[in-house]
mmCIF file of C-alpha atoms in Angstrom:
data_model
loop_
_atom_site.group_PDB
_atom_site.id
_atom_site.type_symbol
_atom_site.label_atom_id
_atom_site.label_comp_id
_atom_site.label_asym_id
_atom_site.label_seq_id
_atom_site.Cartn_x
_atom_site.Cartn_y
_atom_site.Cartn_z
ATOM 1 C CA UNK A 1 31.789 145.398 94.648
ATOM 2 C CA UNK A 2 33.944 147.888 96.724
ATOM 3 C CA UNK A 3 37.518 146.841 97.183
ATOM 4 C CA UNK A 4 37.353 146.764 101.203
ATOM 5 C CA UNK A 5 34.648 143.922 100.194
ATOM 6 C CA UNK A 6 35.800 140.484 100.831
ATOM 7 C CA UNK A 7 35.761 138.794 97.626
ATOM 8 C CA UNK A 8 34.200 135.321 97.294
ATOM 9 C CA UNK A 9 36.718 133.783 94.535
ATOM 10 C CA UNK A 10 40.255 135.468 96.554
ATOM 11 C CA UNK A 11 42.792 132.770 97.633
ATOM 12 C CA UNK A 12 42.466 131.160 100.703
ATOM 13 C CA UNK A 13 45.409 130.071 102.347
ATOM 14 C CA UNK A 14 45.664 127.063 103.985
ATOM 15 C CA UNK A 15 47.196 127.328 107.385
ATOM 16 C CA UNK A 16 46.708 126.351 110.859
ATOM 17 C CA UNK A 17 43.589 128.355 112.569
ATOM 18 C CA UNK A 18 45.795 130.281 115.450
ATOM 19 C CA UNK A 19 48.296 131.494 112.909
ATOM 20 C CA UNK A 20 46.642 131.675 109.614
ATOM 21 C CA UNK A 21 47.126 134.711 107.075
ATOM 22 C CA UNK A 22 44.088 136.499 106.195
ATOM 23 C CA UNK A 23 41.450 134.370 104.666
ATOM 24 C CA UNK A 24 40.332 136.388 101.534
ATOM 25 C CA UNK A 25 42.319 138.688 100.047
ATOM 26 C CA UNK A 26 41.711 142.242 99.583
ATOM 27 C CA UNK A 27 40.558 142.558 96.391
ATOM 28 C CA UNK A 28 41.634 146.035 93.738
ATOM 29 C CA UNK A 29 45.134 146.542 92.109
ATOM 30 C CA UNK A 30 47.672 144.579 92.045
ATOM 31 C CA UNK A 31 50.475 145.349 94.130
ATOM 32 C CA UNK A 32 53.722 144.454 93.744
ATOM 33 C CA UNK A 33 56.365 144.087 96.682
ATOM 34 C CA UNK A 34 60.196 144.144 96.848
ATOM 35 C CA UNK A 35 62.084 143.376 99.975
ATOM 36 C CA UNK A 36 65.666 145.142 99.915
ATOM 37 C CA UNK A 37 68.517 143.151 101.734
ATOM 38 C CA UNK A 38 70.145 144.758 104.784
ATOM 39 C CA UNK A 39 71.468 142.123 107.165
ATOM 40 C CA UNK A 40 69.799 142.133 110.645
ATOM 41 C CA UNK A 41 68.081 145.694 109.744
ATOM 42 C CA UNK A 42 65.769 143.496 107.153
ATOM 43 C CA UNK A 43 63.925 141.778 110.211
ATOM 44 C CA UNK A 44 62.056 144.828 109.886
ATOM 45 C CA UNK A 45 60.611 143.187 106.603
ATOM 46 C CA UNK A 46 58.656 141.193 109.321
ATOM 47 C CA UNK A 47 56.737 144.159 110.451
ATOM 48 C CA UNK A 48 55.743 145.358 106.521
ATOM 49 C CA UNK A 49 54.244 142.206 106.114
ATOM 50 C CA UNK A 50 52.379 142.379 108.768
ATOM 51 C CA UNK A 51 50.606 145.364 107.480
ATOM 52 C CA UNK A 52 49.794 144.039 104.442
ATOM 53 C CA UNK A 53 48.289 141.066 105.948
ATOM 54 C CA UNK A 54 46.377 143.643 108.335
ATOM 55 C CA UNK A 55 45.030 145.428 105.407
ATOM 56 C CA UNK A 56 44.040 141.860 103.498
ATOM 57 C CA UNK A 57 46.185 142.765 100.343
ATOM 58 C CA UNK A 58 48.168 140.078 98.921
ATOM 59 C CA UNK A 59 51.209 141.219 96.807
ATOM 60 C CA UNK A 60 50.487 139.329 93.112
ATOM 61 C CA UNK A 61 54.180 139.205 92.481
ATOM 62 C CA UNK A 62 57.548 139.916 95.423
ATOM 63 C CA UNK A 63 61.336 140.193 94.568
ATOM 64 C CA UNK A 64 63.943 140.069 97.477
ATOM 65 C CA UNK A 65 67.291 140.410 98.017
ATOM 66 C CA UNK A 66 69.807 138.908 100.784
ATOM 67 C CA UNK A 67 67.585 139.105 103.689
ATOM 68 C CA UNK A 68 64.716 140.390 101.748
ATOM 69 C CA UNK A 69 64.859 136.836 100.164
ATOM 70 C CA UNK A 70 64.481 134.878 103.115
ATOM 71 C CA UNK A 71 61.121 136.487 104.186
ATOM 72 C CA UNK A 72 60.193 136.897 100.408
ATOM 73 C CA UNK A 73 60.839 133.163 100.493
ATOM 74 C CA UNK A 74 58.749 132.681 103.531
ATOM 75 C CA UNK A 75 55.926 134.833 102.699
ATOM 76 C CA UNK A 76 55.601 133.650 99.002
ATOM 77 C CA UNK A 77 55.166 130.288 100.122
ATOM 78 C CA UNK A 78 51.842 130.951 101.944
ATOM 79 C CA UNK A 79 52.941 131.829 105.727
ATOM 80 C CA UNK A 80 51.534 134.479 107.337
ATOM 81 C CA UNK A 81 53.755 137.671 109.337
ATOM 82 C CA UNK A 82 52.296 136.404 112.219
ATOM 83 C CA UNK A 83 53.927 132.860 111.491
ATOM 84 C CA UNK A 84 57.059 134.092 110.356
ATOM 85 C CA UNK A 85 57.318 136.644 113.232
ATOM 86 C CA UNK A 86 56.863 133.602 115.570
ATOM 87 C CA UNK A 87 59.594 131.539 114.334
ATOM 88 C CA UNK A 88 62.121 134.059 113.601
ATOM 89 C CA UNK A 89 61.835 135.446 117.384
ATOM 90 C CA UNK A 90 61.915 131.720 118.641
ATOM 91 C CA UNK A 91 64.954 131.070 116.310
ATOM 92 C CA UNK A 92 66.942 134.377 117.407
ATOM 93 C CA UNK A 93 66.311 134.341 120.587
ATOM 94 C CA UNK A 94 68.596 131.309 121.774
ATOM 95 C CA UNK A 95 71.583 133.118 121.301
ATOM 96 C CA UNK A 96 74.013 130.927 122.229
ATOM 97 C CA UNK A 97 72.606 127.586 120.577
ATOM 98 C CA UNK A 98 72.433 130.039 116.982
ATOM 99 C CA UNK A 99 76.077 130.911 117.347
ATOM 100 C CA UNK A 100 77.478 127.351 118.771
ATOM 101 C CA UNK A 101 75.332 125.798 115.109
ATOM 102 C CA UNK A 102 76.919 128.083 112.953
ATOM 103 C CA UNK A 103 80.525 128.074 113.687
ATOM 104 C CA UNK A 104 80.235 124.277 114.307
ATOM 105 C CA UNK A 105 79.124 124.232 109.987
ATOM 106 C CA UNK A 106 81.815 125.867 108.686
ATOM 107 C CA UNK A 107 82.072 125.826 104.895
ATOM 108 C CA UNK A 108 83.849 122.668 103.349
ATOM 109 C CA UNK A 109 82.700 123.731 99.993
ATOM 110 C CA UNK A 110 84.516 122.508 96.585
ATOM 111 C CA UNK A 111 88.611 123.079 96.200
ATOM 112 C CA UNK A 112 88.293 125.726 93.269
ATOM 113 C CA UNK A 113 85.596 127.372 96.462
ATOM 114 C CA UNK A 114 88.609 126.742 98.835
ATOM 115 C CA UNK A 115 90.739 128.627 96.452
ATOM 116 C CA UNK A 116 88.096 131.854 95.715
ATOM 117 C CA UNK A 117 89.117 133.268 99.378
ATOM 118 C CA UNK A 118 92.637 133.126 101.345
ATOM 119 C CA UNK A 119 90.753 132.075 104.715
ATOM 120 C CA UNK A 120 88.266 129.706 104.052
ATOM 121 C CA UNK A 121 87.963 128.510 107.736
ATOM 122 C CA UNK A 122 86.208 131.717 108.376
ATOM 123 C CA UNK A 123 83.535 130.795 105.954
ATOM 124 C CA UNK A 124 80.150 129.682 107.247
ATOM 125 C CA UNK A 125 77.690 127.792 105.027
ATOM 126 C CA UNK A 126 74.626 129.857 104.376
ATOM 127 C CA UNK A 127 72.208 126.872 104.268
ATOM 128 C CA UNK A 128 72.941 126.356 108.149
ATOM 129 C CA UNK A 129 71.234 129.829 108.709
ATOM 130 C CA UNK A 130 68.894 129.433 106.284
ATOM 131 C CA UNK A 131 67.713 126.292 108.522
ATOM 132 C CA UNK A 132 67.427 128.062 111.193
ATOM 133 C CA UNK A 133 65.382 131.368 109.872
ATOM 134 C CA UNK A 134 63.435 129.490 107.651
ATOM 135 C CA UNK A 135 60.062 127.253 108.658
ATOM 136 C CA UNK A 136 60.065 124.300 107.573
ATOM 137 C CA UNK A 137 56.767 124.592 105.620
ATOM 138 C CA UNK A 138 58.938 126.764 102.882
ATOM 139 C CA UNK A 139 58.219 126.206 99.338
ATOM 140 C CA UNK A 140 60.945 123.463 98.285
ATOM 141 C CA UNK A 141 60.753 125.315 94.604
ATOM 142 C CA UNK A 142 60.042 128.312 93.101
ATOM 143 C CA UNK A 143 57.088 126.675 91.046
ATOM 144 C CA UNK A 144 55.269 125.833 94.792
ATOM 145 C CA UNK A 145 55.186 129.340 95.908
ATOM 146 C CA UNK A 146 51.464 131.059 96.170
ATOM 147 C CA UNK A 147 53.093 134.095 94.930
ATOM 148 C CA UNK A 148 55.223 134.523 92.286
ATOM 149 C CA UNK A 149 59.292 135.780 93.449
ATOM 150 C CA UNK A 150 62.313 137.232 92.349
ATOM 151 C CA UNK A 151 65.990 137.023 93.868
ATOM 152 C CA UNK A 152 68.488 138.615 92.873
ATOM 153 C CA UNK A 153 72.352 137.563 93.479
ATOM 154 C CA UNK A 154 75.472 138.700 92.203
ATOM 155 C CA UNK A 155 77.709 136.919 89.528
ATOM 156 C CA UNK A 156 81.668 137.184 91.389
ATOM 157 C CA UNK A 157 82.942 136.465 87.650
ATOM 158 C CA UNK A 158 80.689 137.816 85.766
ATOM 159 C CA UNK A 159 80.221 141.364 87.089
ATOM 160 C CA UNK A 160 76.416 141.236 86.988
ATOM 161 C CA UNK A 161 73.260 141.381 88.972
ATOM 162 C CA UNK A 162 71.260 137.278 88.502
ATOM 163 C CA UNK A 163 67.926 137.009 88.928
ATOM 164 C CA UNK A 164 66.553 133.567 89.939
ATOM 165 C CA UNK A 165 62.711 132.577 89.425
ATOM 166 C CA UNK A 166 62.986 129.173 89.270
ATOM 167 C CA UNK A 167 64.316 126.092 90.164
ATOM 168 C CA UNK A 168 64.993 125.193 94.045
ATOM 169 C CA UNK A 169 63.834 127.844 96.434
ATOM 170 C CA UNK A 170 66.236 127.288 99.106
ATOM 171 C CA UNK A 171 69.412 127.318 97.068
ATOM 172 C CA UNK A 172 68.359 130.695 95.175
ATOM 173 C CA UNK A 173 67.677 132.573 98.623
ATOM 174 C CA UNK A 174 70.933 131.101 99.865
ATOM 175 C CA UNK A 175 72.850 132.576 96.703
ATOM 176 C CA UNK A 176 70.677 135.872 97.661
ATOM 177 C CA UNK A 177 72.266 135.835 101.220
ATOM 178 C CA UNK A 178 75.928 135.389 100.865
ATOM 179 C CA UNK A 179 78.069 138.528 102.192
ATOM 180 C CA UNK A 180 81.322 138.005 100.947
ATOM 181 C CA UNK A 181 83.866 136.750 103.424
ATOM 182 C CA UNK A 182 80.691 135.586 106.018
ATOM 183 C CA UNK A 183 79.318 132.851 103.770
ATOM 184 C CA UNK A 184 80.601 130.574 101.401
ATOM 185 C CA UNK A 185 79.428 131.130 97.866
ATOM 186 C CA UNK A 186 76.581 129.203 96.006
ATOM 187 C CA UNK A 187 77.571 128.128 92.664
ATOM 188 C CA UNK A 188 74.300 127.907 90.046
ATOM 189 C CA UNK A 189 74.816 127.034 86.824
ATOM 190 C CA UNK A 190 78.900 127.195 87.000
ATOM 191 C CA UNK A 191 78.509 130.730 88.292
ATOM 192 C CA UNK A 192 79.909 131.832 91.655
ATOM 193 C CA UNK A 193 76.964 133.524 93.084
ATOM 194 C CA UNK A 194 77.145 136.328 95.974
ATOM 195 C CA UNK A 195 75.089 138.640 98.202
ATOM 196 C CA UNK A 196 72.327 140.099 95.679
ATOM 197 C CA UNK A 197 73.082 143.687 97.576
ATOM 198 C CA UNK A 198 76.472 143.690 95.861
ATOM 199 C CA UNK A 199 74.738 144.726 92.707
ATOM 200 C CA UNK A 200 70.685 145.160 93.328
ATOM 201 C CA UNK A 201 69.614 146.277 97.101
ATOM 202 C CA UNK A 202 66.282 147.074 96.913
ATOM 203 C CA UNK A 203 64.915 145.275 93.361
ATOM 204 C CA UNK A 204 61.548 147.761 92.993
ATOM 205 C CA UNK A 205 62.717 147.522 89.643
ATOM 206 C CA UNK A 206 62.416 143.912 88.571
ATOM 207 C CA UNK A 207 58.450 143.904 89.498
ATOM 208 C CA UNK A 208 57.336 147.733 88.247
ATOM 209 C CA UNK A 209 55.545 146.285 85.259
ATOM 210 C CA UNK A 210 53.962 143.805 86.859
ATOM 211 C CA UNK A 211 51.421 145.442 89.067
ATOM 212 C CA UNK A 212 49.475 148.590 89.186
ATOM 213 C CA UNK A 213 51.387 149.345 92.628
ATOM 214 C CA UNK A 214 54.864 148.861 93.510
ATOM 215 C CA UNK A 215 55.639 149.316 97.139
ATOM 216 C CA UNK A 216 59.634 148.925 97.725
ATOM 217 C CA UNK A 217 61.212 148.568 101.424
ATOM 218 C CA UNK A 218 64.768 149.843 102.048
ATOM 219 C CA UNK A 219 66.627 148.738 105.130
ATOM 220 C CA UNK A 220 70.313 149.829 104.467
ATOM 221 C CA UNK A 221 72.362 150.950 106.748
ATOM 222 C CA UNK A 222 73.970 153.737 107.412
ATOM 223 C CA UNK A 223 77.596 154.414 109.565
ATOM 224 C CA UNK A 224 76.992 155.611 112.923
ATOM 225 C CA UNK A 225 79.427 158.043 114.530
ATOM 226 C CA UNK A 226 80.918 156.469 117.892
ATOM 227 C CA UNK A 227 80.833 159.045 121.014
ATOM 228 C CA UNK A 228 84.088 157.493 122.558
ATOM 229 C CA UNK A 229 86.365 157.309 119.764
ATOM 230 C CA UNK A 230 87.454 160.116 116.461
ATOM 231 C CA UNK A 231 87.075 157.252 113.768
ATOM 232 C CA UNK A 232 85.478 153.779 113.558
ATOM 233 C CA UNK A 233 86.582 150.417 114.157
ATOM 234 C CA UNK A 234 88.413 147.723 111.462
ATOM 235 C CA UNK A 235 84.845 146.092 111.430
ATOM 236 C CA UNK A 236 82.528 149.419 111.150
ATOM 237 C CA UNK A 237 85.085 150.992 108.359
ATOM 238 C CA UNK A 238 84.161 147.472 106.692
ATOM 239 C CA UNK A 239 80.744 147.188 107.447
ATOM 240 C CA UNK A 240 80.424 151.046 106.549
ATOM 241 C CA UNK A 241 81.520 150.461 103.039
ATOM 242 C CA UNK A 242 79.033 147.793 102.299
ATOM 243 C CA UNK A 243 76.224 150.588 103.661
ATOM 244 C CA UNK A 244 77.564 153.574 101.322
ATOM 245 C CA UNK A 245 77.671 151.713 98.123
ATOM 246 C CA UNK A 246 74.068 150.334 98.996
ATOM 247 C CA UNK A 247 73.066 153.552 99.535
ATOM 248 C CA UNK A 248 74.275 154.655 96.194
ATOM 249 C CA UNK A 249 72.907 152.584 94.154
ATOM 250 C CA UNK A 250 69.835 152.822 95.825
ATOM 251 C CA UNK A 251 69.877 156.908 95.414
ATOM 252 C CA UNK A 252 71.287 156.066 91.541
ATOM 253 C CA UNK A 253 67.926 153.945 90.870
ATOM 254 C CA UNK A 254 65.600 156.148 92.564
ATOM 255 C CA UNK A 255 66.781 159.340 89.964
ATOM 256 C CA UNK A 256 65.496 157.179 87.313
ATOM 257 C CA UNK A 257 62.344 155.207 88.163
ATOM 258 C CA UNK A 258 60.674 155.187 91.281
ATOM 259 C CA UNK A 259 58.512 152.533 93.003
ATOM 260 C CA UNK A 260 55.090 154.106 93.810
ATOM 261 C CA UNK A 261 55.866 153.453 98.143
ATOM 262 C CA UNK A 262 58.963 153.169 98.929
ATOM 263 C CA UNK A 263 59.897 152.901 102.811
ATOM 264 C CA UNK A 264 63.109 153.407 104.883
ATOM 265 C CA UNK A 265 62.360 151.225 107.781
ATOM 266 C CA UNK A 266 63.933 153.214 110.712
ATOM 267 C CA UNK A 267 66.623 150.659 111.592
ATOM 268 C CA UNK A 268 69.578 152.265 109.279
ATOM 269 C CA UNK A 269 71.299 152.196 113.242
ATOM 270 C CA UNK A 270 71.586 148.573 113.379
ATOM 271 C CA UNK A 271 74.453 147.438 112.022
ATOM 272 C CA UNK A 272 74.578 144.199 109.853
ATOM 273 C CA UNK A 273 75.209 141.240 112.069
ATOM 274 C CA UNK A 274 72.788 142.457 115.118
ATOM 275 C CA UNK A 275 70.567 139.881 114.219
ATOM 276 C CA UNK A 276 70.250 138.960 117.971
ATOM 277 C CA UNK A 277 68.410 142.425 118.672
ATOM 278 C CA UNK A 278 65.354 141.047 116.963
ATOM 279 C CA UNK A 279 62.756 142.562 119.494
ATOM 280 C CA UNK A 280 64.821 146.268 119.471
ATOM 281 C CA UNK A 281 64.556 146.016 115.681
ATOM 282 C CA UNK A 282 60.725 145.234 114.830
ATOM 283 C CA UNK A 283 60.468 148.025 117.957
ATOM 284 C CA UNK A 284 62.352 150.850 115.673
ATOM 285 C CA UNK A 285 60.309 149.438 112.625
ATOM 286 C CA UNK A 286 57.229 149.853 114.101
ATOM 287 C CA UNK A 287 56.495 153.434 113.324
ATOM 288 C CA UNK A 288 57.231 152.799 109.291
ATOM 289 C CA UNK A 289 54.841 150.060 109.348
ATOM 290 C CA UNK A 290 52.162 152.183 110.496
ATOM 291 C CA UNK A 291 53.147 154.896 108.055
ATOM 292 C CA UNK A 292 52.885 152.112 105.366
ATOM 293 C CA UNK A 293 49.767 151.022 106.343
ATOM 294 C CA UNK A 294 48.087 154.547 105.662
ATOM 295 C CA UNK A 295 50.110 155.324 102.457
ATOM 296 C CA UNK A 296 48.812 152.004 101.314
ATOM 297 C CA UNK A 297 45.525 151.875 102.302
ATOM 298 C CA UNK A 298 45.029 155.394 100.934
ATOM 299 C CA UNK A 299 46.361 154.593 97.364
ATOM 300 C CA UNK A 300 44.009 151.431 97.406
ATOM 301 C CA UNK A 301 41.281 154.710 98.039
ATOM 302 C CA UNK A 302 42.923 156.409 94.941
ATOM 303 C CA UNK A 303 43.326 159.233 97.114
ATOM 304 C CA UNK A 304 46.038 162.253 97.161
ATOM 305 C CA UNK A 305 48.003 163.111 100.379
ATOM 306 C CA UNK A 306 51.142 164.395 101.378
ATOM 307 C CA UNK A 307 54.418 162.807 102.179
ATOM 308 C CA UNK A 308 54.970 161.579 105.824
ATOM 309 C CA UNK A 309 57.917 162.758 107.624
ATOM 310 C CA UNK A 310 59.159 159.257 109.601
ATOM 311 C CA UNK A 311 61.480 159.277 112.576
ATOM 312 C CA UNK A 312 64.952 159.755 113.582
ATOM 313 C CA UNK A 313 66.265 161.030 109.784
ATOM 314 C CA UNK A 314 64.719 158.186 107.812
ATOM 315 C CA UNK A 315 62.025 159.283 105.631
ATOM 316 C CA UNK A 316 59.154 157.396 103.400
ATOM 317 C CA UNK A 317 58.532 159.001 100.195
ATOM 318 C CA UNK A 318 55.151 158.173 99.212
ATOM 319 C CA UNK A 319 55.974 158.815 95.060
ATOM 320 C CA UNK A 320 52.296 158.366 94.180
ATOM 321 C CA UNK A 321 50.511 160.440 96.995
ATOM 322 C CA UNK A 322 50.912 163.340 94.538
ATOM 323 C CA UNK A 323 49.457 161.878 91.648
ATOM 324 C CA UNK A 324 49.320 164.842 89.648
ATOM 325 C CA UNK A 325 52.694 165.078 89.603
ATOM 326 C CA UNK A 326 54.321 161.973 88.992
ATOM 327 C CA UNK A 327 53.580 160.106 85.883
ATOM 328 C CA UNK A 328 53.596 156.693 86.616
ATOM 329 C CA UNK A 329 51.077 157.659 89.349
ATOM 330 C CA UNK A 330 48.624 158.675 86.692
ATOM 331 C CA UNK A 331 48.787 155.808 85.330
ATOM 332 C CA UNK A 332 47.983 153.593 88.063
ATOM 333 C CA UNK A 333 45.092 156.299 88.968
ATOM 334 C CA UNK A 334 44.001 155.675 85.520
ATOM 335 C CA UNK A 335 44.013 152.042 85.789
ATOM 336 C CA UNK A 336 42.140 151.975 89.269
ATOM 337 C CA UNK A 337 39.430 154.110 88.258
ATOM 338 C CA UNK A 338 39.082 152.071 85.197
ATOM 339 C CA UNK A 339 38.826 148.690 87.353
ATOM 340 C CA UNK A 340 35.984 150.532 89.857
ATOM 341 C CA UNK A 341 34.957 152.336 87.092
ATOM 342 C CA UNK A 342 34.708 155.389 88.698
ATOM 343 C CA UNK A 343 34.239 159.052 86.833
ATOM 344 C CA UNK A 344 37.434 161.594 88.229
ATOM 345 C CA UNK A 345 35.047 163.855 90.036
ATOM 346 C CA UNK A 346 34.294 160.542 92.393
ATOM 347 C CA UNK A 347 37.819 160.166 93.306
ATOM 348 C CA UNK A 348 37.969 163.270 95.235
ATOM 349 C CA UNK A 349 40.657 164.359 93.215
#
């Protein structure tokens, strides 16, 4: 059977009929998705969903950091993009009613908490926005999610990148979340747990050997030069910071193993916090989705094609569109023709 068949034994998700993810899923490779964090930019995760759901492939396994854990979180458990678009817009868009819920929850964590920053009134409790982005029909625990996930937070103390896979869902993606001096930290295990961006922004690497594809979506930022003044604000020299060292160890990782698509999303403009320009962000994001769509669909094929150029400076680098050139994209050539046991002079290679 071809893989654009619809196979009889795929999962079926059950969800409502008007908002339902596709019913059978795409059968072929398995793919393997990580959602980098990014703030507000990562709404444009929504949009990458979407196209996977378009093309009826269901990742087997998803990692996700910061905001790339909430709609991991979301879209592990069985919703659809089309769900999670629906909520998240609903959510965002009452401005005023978000803003008036989240400064009204202010952190009154534990006195050792208290004590890890010198302003804890600023602190706001990540679980407040977590009930807000979040539907409610969320896996309560990692062992009720349809798709297996990995989130990665930051150990304050400990110096070190912690992955979560199981226990409660909720509490993991809120560890995932926390940028320091927004959100109060989670503590897991006696460990003071922060944003997962800190040390692992876009976790390709935590799922490569899991899948025969690995398709990794970067929505860092990027500092954006002000027209009416030399040099940026307190809050963009801050904000700035967090987008360089992102940046870097995204650039780091990518010299030594690269996911087989990996996607800037075209919102590096937005700055963290502009989570209230949800409709101008899945607008910029648009484009890359449709880019991913063809890379995708055309690796499914086993095919060969060049890298897309996408918009306004970001770029997707399709790693496996030259297969003859890249290793690991021989091997999952390899493996696909050996699953549709196909002979090389079929693949139109």
């Amino acid at each position: 059977m071809s893989h654009r068949e619809r196979g009889k034994g795929a999962m079926v998700n059950r969800l409502p009929d008007v908002l339902a993810a596709p019913a059978v899923q795409r059968s072929g490779p398995r793919v393997a998705l990580a959602l980098g964090g990014g703030g507000a930019r990562g709404l444009a995760h929504i949009l990458m969903l979407e196209a996977f759901d378009e093309l009826g492939v269901r990742p087997t396994v998803m990692a996700g950091t910061s905001i790339g854990a909430i709609f991991g979180a979301a879209y592990a458990s069985g919703l659809s993009a089309k769900e999670i678009r629906a909520h998240t817009e609903e959510a965002l868009t009452v401005r005023f009613d978000l803003v008036r819920e989240l400064f009204s929850a202010r952190a009154r964590g534990l006195p050792s908490v208290r004590r890890f920053f010198a302003t804890p009134t600023a602190l706001l409790a990540p679980h407040v926005l977590l009930d807000i982005l979040l539907p409610s029909r969320v896996a309560h625990d990692f062992a009720d999610l349809s798709i297996p996930l990995k989130i990665v937070a930051t150990d304050f103390y400990g110096l070190d990148m912690v992955v979560i896979s199981e226990g409660p869902l909720r509490r993991a993606v809120a560890a995932s979340m926390c940028l320091p001096a927004i959100f109060e930290p989670v503590i897991i295990d006696g460990r003071v747990l922060l944003d997962g961006g800190l040390t692992n922004p876009l976790p390709y690497d935590l799922i490569m050997d899991e899948a025969d594809i690995t398709v990794a979506i970067d929505v860092s930022g990027a500092p954006v030069p002000q027209t009416h003044r030399a040099h940026p604000s307190v809050t963009e020299a801050l904000m700035g910071s967090a987008f360089i060292f992102e940046r870097s160890i995204i650039r780091e990782k990518l010299k030594t193993s690269q996911p087989d698509i990996y996607i800037q999303a075209g919102t590096s403009h937005f700055q963290m916090l502009d989570v209230f320009k949800v409709k101008e962000i899945l607008a910029a994001a648009a484009p890359a989705k449709e880019r991913l769509k063809v890379q995708l669909d055309r690796l499914l094929d086993v095919q060969t094609l060049p890298s897309l150029d996408a918009p306004d400076g970001d770029q997707l680098m399709v790693t496996a569109s030259a297969v003859e050139r890249v290793p690991r994209a021989k091997k999952v050539r390899t493996a696909i023709m050996k699953r549709f046991k196909r002979k090389p002079d079929e693949t139109g290679a």
